Coordinates of C-alpha atoms and ligand atoms in Angstrom, one line a residue:
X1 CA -9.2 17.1 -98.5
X2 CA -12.2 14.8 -99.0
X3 CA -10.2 11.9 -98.0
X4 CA -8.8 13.2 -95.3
X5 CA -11.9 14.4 -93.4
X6 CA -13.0 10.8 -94.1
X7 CA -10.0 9.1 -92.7
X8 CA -10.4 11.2 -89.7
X9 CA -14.5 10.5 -89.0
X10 CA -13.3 6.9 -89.4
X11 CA -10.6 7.2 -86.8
X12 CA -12.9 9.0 -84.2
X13 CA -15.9 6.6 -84.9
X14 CA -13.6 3.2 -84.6
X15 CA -12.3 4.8 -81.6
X16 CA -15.0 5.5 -80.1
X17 CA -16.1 1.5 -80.5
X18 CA -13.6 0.3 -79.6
X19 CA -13.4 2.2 -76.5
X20 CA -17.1 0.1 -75.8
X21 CA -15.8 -3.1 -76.1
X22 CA -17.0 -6.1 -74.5
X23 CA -21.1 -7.1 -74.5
X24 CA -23.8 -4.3 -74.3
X25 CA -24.6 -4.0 -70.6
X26 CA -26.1 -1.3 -69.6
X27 CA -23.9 1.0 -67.2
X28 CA -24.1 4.2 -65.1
X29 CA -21.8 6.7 -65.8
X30 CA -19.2 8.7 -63.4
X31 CA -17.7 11.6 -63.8
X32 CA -14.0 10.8 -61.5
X33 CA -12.3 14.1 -59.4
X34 CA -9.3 13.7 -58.9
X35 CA -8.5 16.6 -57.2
X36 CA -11.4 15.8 -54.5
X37 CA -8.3 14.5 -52.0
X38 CA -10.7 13.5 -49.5
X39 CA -12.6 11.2 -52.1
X40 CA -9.1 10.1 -52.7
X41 CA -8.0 9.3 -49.3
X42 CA -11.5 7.0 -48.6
X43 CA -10.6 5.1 -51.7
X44 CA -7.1 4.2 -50.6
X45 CA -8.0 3.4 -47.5
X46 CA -10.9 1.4 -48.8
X47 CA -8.4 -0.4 -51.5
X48 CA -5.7 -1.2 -49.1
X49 CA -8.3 -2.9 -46.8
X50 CA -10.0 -4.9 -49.0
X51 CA -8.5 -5.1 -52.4
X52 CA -4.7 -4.7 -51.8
X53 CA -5.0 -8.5 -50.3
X54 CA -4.9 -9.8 -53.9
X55 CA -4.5 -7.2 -56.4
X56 CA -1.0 -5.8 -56.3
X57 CA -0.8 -1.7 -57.9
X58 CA 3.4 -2.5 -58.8
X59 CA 3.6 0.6 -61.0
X60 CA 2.6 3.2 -58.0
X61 CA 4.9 4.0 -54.9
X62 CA 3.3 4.8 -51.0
X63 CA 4.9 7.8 -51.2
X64 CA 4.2 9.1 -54.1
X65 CA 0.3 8.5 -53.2
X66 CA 1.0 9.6 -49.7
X67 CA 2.1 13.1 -50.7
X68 CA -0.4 13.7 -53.0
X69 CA -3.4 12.8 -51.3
X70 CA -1.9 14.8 -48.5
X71 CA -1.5 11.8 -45.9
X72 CA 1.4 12.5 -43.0
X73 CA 4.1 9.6 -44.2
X74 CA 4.0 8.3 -40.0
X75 CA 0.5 8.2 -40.4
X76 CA 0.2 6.3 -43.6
X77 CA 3.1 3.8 -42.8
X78 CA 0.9 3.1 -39.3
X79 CA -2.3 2.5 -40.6
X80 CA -1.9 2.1 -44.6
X81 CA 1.2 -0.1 -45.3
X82 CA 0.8 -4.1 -44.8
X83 CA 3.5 -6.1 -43.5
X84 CA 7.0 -4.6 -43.3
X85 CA 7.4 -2.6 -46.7
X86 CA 8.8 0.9 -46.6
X87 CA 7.3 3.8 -47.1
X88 CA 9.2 3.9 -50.6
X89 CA 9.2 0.7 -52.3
X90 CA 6.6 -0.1 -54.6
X91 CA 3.3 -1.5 -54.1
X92 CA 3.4 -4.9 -54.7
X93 CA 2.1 -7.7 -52.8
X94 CA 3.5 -11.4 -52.0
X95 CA 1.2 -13.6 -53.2
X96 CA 2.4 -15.9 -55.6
X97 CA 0.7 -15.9 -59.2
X98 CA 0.7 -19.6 -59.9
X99 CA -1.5 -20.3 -56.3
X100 CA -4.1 -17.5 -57.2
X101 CA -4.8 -19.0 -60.4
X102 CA -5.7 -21.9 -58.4
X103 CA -7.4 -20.5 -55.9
X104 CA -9.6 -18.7 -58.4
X105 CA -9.6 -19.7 -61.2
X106 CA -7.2 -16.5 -62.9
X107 CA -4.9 -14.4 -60.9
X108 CA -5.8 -10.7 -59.7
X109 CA -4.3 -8.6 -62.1
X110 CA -2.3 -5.2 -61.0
X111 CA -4.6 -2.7 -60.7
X112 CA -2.4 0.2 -61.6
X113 CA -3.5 1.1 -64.7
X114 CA -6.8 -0.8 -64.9
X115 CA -8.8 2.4 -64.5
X116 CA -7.2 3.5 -67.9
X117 CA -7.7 0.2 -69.4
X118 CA -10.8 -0.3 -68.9
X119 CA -12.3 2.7 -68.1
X120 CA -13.6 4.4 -65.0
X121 CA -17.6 3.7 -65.6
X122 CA -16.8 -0.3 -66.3
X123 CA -15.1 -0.7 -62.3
X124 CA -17.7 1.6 -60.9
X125 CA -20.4 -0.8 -62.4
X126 CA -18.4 -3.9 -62.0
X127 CA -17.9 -3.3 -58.3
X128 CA -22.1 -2.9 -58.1
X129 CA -22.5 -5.4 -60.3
X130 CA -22.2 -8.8 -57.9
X131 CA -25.4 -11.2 -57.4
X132 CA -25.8 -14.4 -55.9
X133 CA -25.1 -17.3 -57.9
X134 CA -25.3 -20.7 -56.0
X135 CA -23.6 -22.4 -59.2
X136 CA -20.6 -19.9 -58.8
X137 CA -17.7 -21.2 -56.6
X138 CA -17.8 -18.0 -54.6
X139 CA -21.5 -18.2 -54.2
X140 CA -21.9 -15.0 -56.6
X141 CA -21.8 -13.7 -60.3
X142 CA -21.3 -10.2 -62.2
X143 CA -23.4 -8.6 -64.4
X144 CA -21.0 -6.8 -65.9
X145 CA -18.2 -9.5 -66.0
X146 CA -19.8 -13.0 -66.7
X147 CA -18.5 -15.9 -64.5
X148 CA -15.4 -13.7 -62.8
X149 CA -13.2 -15.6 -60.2
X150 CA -13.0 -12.5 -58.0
X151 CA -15.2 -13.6 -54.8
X152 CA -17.5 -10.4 -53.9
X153 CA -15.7 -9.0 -51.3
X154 CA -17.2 -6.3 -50.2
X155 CA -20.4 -8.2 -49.2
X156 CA -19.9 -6.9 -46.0
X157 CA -20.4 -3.4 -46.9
X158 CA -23.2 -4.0 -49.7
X159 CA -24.8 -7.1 -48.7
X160 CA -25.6 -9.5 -51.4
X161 CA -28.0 -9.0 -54.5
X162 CA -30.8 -11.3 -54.3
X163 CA -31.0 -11.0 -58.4
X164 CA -29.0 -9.8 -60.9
X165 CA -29.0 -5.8 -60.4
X166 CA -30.0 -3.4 -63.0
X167 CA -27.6 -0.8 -63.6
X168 CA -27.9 1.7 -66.2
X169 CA -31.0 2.9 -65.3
X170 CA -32.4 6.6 -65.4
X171 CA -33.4 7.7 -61.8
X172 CA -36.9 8.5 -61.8
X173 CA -38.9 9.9 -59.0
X174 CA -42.7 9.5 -58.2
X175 CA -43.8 13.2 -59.0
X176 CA -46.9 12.9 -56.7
X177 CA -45.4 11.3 -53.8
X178 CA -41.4 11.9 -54.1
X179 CA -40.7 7.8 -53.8
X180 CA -38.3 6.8 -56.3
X181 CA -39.7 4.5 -58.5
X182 CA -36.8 3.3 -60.7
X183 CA -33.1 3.4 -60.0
X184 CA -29.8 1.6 -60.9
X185 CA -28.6 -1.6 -58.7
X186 CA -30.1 -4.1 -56.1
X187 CA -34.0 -4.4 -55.1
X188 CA -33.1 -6.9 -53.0
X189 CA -30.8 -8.7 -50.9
X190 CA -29.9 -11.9 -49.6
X191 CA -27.9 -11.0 -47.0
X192 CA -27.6 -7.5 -45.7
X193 CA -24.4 -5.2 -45.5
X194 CA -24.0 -2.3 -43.0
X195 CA -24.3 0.6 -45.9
X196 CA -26.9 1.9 -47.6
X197 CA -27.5 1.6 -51.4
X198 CA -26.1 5.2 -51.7
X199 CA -23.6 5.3 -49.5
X200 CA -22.3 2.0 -51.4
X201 CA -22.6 3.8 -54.7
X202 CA -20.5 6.8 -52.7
X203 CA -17.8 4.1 -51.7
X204 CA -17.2 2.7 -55.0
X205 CA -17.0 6.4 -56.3
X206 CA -14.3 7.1 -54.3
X207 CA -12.9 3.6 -54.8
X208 CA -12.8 4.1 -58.2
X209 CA -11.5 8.0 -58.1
X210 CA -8.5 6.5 -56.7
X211 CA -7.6 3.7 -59.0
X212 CA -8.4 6.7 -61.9
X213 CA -5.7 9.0 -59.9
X214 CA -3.3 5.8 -59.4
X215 CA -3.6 5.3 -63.6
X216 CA -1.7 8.7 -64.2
X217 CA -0.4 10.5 -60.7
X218 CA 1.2 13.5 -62.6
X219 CA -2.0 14.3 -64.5
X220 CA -2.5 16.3 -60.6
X221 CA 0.7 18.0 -61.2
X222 CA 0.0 18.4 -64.9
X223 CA -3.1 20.5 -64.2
X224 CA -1.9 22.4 -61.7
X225 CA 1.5 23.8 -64.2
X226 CA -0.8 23.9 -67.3
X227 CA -2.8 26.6 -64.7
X228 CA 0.7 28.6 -64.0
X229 CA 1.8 28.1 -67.5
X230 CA -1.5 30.0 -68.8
X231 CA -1.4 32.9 -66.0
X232 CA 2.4 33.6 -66.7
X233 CA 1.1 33.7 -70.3
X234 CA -1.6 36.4 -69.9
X235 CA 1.3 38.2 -68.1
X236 CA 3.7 38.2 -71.2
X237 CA 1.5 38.8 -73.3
X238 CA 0.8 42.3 -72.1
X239 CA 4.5 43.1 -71.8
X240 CA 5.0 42.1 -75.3
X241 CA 2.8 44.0 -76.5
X242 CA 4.0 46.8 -75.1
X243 CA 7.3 45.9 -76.0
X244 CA 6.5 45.9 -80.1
X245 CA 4.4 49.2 -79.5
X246 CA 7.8 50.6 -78.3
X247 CA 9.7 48.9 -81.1
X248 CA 7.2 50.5 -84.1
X249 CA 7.0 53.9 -82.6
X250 CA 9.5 55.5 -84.2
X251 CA 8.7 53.6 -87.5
X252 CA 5.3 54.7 -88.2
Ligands
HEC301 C1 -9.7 -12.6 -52.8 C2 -9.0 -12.0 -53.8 C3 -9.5 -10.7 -54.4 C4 -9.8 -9.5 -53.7 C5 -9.6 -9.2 -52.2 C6 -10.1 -8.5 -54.7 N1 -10.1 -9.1 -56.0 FE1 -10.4 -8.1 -57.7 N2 -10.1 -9.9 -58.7 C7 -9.7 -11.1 -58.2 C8 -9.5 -12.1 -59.2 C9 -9.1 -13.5 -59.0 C10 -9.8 -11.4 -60.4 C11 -9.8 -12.0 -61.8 C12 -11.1 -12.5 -62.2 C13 -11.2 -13.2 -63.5 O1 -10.4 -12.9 -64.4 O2 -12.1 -14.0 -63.6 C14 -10.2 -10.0 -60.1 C15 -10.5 -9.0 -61.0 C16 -10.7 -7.7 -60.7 C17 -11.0 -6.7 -61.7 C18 -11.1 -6.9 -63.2 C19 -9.7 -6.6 -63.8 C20 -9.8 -6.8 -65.3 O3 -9.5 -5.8 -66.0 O4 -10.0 -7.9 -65.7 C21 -11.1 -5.5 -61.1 C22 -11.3 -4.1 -61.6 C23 -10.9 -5.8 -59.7 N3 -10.7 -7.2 -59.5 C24 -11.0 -4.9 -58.7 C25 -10.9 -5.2 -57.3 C26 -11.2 -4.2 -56.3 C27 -11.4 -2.7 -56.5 C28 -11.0 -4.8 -55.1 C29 -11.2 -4.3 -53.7 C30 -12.6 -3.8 -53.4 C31 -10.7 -6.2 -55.4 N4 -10.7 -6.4 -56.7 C32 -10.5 -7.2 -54.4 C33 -9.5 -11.3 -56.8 C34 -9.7 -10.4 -55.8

């Protein structure tokens, strides 16, 4: 018995390393909704306008996305499908591997599953984690992912970090006069973007609440049975027990 509760504290603890990975950066944490469809719907739309250029999502169908986040199919094959795929294919994009790598330096992996691979809280701060970096070919670096070939490109939206942000960090507000004093990401910028600092950190929520519903689209149905499952339980339950009260009766 011994053995086996120390077996299984070793399995949870090396899990729970492993699951850390990588270099100790310090990261803010999210906590991802995926049944927040509207969140949803502003991170597709955000992904297939600036991320879908490069990084293909080959395991996940339009459909399938646009009936679950609740998007008419005329309307998303208008405004959400590039080129002239259909509605039902899979969404993969056409550029070729071996000119990416040259281009930057490794190709865009498929994003389908990276939520799940890397986790949720690591894209949230990789996505806030870009600074400038004259020395980089794209002009920028990552805190969170040293030297990465991806070019920051949603400078347009955040602007670019003067310094390498902070993440990680507790917010704390001034008690006397309400300022915040300390918070997670960029002081300053060397060249502006048209959101805010929160309304960034809102974009890359939803951003990332997406690619976390993309990783496993029937975990949506999944809840939603486990829910029916459990109410038709609570209803059996009291029939059966009536039912083995009418079976003992005459026994007792
Ligand atoms: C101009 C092409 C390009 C665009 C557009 C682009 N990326 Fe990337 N991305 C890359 C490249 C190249 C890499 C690989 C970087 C490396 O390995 O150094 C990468 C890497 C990544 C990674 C790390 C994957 C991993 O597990 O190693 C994530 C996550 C990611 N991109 C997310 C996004 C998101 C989200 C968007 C949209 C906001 C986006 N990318 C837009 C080129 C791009």
């Amino acid at each position: 018995m011994n053995r086996l509760i120390t077996a299984l504290l070793f399995v949870l603890l090396s899990s729970n390393l492993w699951a850390a990975g990588g270099p100790a950066v310090p990261m803010d944490h999210i906590e991802p909704d995926i049944s927040d469809q509207e969140s949803l719907q502003r991170g597709l739309t955000l992904f297939t306008n600036y991320c879908f250029g490069c990084h293909s999502m080959k395991y996940a169908r339009y459909e399938r996305a646009a009936t679950d986040l609740g998007i008419p199919s005329e309307i998303f094959e208008e405004n959400l499908i590039l080129g002239d795929a259909k509605i039902g294919e899979l969404m993969t994009i056409s550029m070729p591997e071996d000119q990416a790598k040259i281009w930057f330096g490794s190709a865009p992996p498929d994003l389908t599953l990276s939520a799940r691979l890397r986790g949720p809280d690591w894209i949230y701060n990789y996505l806030r984690g870009f600074y400038a970096d004259p020395k980089r070919p794209y002009g920028v670096n990552n805190v969170v992912f040293k030297d990465v070939g991806m070019p920051h490109v949603l400078a347009d939206l955040q602007g670019v970090c003067a310094e390498p942000p902070e993440l990680g960090v507790e917010p704390q507000v001034d008690p006397l006069s309400g300022n915040i004093i300390a918070q997670s990401g960029c002081d300053s910028y060397s060249s502006e973007g048209s959101m805010s600092r929160d309304e960034y950190d809102e974009a890359i929520y939803d951003l990332v609440n997406f690619l976390e519903y993309v990783g496993e689209p029937s975990r949506l149905e999944s809840v939603e049975l486990g829910r029916t499952v459990l109410i038709f339980l609570a209803f059996f339950f009291v029939f059966v027990y009536f039912l083995n009260k009418e079976y003992w009766r005459g026994i007792h």
